[in-house]
Coordinates of C-alpha atoms in Angstrom, one line a residue:
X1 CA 65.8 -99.9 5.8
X2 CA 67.5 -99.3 2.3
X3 CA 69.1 -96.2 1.4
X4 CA 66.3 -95.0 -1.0
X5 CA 63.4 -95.2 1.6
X6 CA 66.1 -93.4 4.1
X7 CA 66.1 -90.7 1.1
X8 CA 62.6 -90.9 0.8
X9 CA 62.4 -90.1 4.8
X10 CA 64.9 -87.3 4.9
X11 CA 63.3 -85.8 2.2
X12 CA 59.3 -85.8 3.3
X13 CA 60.9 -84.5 7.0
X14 CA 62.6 -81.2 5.6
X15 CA 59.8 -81.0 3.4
X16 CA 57.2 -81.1 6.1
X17 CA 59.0 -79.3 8.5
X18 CA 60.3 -76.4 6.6
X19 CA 56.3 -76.0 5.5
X20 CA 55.9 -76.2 9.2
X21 CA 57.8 -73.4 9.6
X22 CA 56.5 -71.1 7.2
X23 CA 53.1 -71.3 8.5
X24 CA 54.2 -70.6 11.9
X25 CA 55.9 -67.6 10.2
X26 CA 52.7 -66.6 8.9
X27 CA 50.3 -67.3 12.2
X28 CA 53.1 -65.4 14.1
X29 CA 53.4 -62.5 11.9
X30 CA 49.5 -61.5 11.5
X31 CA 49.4 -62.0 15.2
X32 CA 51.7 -59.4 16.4
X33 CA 51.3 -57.6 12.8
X34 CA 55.1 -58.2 12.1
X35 CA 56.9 -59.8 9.0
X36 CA 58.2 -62.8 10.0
X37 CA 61.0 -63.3 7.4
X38 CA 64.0 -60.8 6.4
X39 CA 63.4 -59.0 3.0
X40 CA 66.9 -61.3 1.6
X41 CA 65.4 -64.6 2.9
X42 CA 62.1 -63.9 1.4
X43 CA 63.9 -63.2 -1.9
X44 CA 66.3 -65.7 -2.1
X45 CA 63.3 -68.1 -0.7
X46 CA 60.6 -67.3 -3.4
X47 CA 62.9 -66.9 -6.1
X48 CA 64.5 -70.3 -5.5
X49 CA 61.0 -72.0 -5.3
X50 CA 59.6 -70.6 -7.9
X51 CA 62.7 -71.7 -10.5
X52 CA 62.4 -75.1 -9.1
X53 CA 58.5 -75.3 -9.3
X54 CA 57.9 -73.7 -12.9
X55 CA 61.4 -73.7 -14.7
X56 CA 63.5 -76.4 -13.8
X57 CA 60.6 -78.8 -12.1
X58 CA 62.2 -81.9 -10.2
X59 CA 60.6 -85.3 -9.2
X60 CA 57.4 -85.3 -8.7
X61 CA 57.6 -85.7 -4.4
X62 CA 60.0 -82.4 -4.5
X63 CA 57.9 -80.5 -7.5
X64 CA 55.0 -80.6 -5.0
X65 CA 57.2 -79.6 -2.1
X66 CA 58.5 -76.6 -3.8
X67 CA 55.2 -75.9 -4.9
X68 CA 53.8 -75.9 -1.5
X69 CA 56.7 -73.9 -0.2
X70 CA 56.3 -71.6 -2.9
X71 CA 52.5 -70.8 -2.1
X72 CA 53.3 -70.4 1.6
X73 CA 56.6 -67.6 1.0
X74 CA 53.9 -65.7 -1.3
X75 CA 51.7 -65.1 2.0
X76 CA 55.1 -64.7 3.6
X77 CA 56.3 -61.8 1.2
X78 CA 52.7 -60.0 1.3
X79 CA 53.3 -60.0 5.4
X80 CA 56.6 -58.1 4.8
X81 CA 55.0 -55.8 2.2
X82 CA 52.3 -55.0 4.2
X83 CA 54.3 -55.0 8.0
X84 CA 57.9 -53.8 6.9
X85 CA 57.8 -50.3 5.9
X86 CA 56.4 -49.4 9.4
X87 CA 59.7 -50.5 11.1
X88 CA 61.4 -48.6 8.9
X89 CA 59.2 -45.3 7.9
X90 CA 61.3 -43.0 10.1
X91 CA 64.6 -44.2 8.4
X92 CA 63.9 -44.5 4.4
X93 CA 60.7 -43.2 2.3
X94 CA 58.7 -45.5 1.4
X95 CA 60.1 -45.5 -2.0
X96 CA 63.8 -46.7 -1.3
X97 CA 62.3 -49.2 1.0
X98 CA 60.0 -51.2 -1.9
X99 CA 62.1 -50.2 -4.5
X100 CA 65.0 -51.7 -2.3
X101 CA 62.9 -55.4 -1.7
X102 CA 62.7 -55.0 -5.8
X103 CA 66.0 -54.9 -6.6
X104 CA 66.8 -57.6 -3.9
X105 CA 63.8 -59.8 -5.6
X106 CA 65.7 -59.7 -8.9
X107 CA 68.9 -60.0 -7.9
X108 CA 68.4 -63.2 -6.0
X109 CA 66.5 -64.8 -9.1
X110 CA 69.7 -64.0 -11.2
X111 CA 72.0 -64.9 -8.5
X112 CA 70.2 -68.6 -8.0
X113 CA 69.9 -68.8 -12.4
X114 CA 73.8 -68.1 -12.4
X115 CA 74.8 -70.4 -9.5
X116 CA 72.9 -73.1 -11.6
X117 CA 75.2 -73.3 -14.4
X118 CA 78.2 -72.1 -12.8
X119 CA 78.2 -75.5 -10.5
X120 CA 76.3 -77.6 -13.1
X121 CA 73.6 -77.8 -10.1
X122 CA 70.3 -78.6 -11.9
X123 CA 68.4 -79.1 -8.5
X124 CA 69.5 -76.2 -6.9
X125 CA 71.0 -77.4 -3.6
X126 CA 74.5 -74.9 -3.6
X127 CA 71.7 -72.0 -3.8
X128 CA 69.1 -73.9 -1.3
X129 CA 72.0 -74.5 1.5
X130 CA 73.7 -71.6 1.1
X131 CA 70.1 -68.7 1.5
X132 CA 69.8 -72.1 4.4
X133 CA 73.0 -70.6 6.2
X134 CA 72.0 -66.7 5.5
X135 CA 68.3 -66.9 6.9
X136 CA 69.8 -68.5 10.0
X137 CA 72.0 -65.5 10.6
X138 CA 69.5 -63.0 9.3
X139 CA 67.0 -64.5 12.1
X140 CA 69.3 -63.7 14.5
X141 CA 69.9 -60.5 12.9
X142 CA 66.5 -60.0 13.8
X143 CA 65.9 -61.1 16.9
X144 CA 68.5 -58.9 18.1
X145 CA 67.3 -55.7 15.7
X146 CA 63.8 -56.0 17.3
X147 CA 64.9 -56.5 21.0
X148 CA 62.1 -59.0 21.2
X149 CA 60.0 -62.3 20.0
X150 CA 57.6 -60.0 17.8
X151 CA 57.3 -62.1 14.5
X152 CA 59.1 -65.0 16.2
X153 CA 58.5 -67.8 17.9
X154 CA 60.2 -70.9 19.7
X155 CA 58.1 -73.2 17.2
X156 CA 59.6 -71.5 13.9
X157 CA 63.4 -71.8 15.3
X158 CA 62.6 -75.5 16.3
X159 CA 61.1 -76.6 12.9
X160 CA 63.7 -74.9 10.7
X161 CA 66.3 -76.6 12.7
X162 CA 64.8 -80.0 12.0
X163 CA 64.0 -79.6 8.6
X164 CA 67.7 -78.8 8.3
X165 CA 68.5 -81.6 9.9
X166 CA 66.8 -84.0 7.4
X167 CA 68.2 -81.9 4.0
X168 CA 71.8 -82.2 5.8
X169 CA 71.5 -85.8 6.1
X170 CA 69.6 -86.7 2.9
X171 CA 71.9 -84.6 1.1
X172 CA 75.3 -85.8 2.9
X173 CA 74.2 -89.6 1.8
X174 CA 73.2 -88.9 -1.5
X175 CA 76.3 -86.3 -2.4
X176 CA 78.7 -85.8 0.4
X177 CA 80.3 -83.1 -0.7
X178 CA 82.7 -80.8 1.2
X179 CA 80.8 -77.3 0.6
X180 CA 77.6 -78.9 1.7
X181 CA 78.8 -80.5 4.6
X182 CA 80.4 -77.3 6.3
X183 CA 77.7 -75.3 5.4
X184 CA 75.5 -77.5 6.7
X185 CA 77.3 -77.8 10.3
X186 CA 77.3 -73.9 10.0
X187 CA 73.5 -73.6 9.5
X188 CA 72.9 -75.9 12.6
X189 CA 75.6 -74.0 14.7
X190 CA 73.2 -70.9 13.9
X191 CA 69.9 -72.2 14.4
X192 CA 71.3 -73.4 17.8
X193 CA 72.4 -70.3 18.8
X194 CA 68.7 -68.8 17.1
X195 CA 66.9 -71.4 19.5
X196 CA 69.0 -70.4 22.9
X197 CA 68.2 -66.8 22.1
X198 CA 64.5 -67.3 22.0
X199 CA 64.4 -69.3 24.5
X200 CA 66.3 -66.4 27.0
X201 CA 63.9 -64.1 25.8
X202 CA 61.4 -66.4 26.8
X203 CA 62.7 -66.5 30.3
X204 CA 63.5 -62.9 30.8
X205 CA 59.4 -62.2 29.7
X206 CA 58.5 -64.5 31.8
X207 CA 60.0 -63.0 35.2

């Protein structure tokens, strides 16, 4: 097998996985009527897909990836607009709370835009790995915040974990760098610990 169809393989199975994963998010989170995704992940998620899609459009294989992701984290943020402000109603008016996933919204486009040109990264993997490594601690986050599987699912850590799996390695043959590497190893040290959470959950519902 040559290195370029090894590419080619690495880069269909984070594709695939990761859409995996968001509709999961989405089955899960009209299910039990919960958003699926933190309000930072969505943001940095959809902001990052949509510069890669529409402004700064890669290969054709990834445009269409992005593109897919992109459709799938709109259904995503409409779950936490419409499920989010109940969890949080007796905390912050309703104002503060969309006025908050605003500001978050904009500030991630800018943040992704500015990490762009300050690592000459034209396809946007410094941005992609690094809101990689936050939504894996912000899942846990949640999991922990909620005190149980509402919104998540076994499935969602699994596939996330895989379709890190194939971006690490694609990435760490075609680049290799030092940054990507650790946070790489750091996302999958998460998601681990995400998967063994679930899963004790699982066991303690099931007794």
């Amino acid at each position: 097998m040559t290195q370029e169809i090894f590419l080619l393989i690495c880069q269909l199975g984070s594709g695939l996985f990761w859409i995996i994963t968001y509709i999961l998010v989405i089955k899960q989170g009209f299910q039990d009527k919960k958003y699926g995704m933190p309000m930072a992940a969505i943001c940095a998620n959809i902001s990052w897909e949509f510069i890669f899609s529409f402004m700064y459009p890669q290969n054709d294989l990834q445009k269409i990836i992005n593109l897919l992701w992109f459709l799938l984290d709109v259904f995503i943020l409409m779950q936490f607009l419409r499920y989010g402000y109940k969890e949080y109603k007796k905390i912050i008016p309703r104002k503060i709370f969309y006025s908050s996933f605003f500001i978050t919204l904009v500030i991630s486009f800018f943040t992704i835009l500015a990490m762009m040109h300050e690592f000459e990264d034209m396809i946007g993997m410094y941005a992609a790995f690094l809101q990689n490594l936050m939504m894996s601690g912000l899942f846990i986050g949640l999991l922990i915040q909620r005190g149980n599987l509402s919104g998540q699912s076994m499935g969602i850590a699994v596939c996330k974990m895989i379709g890190t799996v194939f971006a690490a390695i694609g990435f760490y043959m075609s680049f290799r760098t030092p940054l990507i590497t650790i946070i790489s190893l750091a996302t999958l040290i998460y998601d681990w610990i995400y998967i063994v959470l679930i899963y004790r959950f699982y066991v303690k519902y099931a007794k």
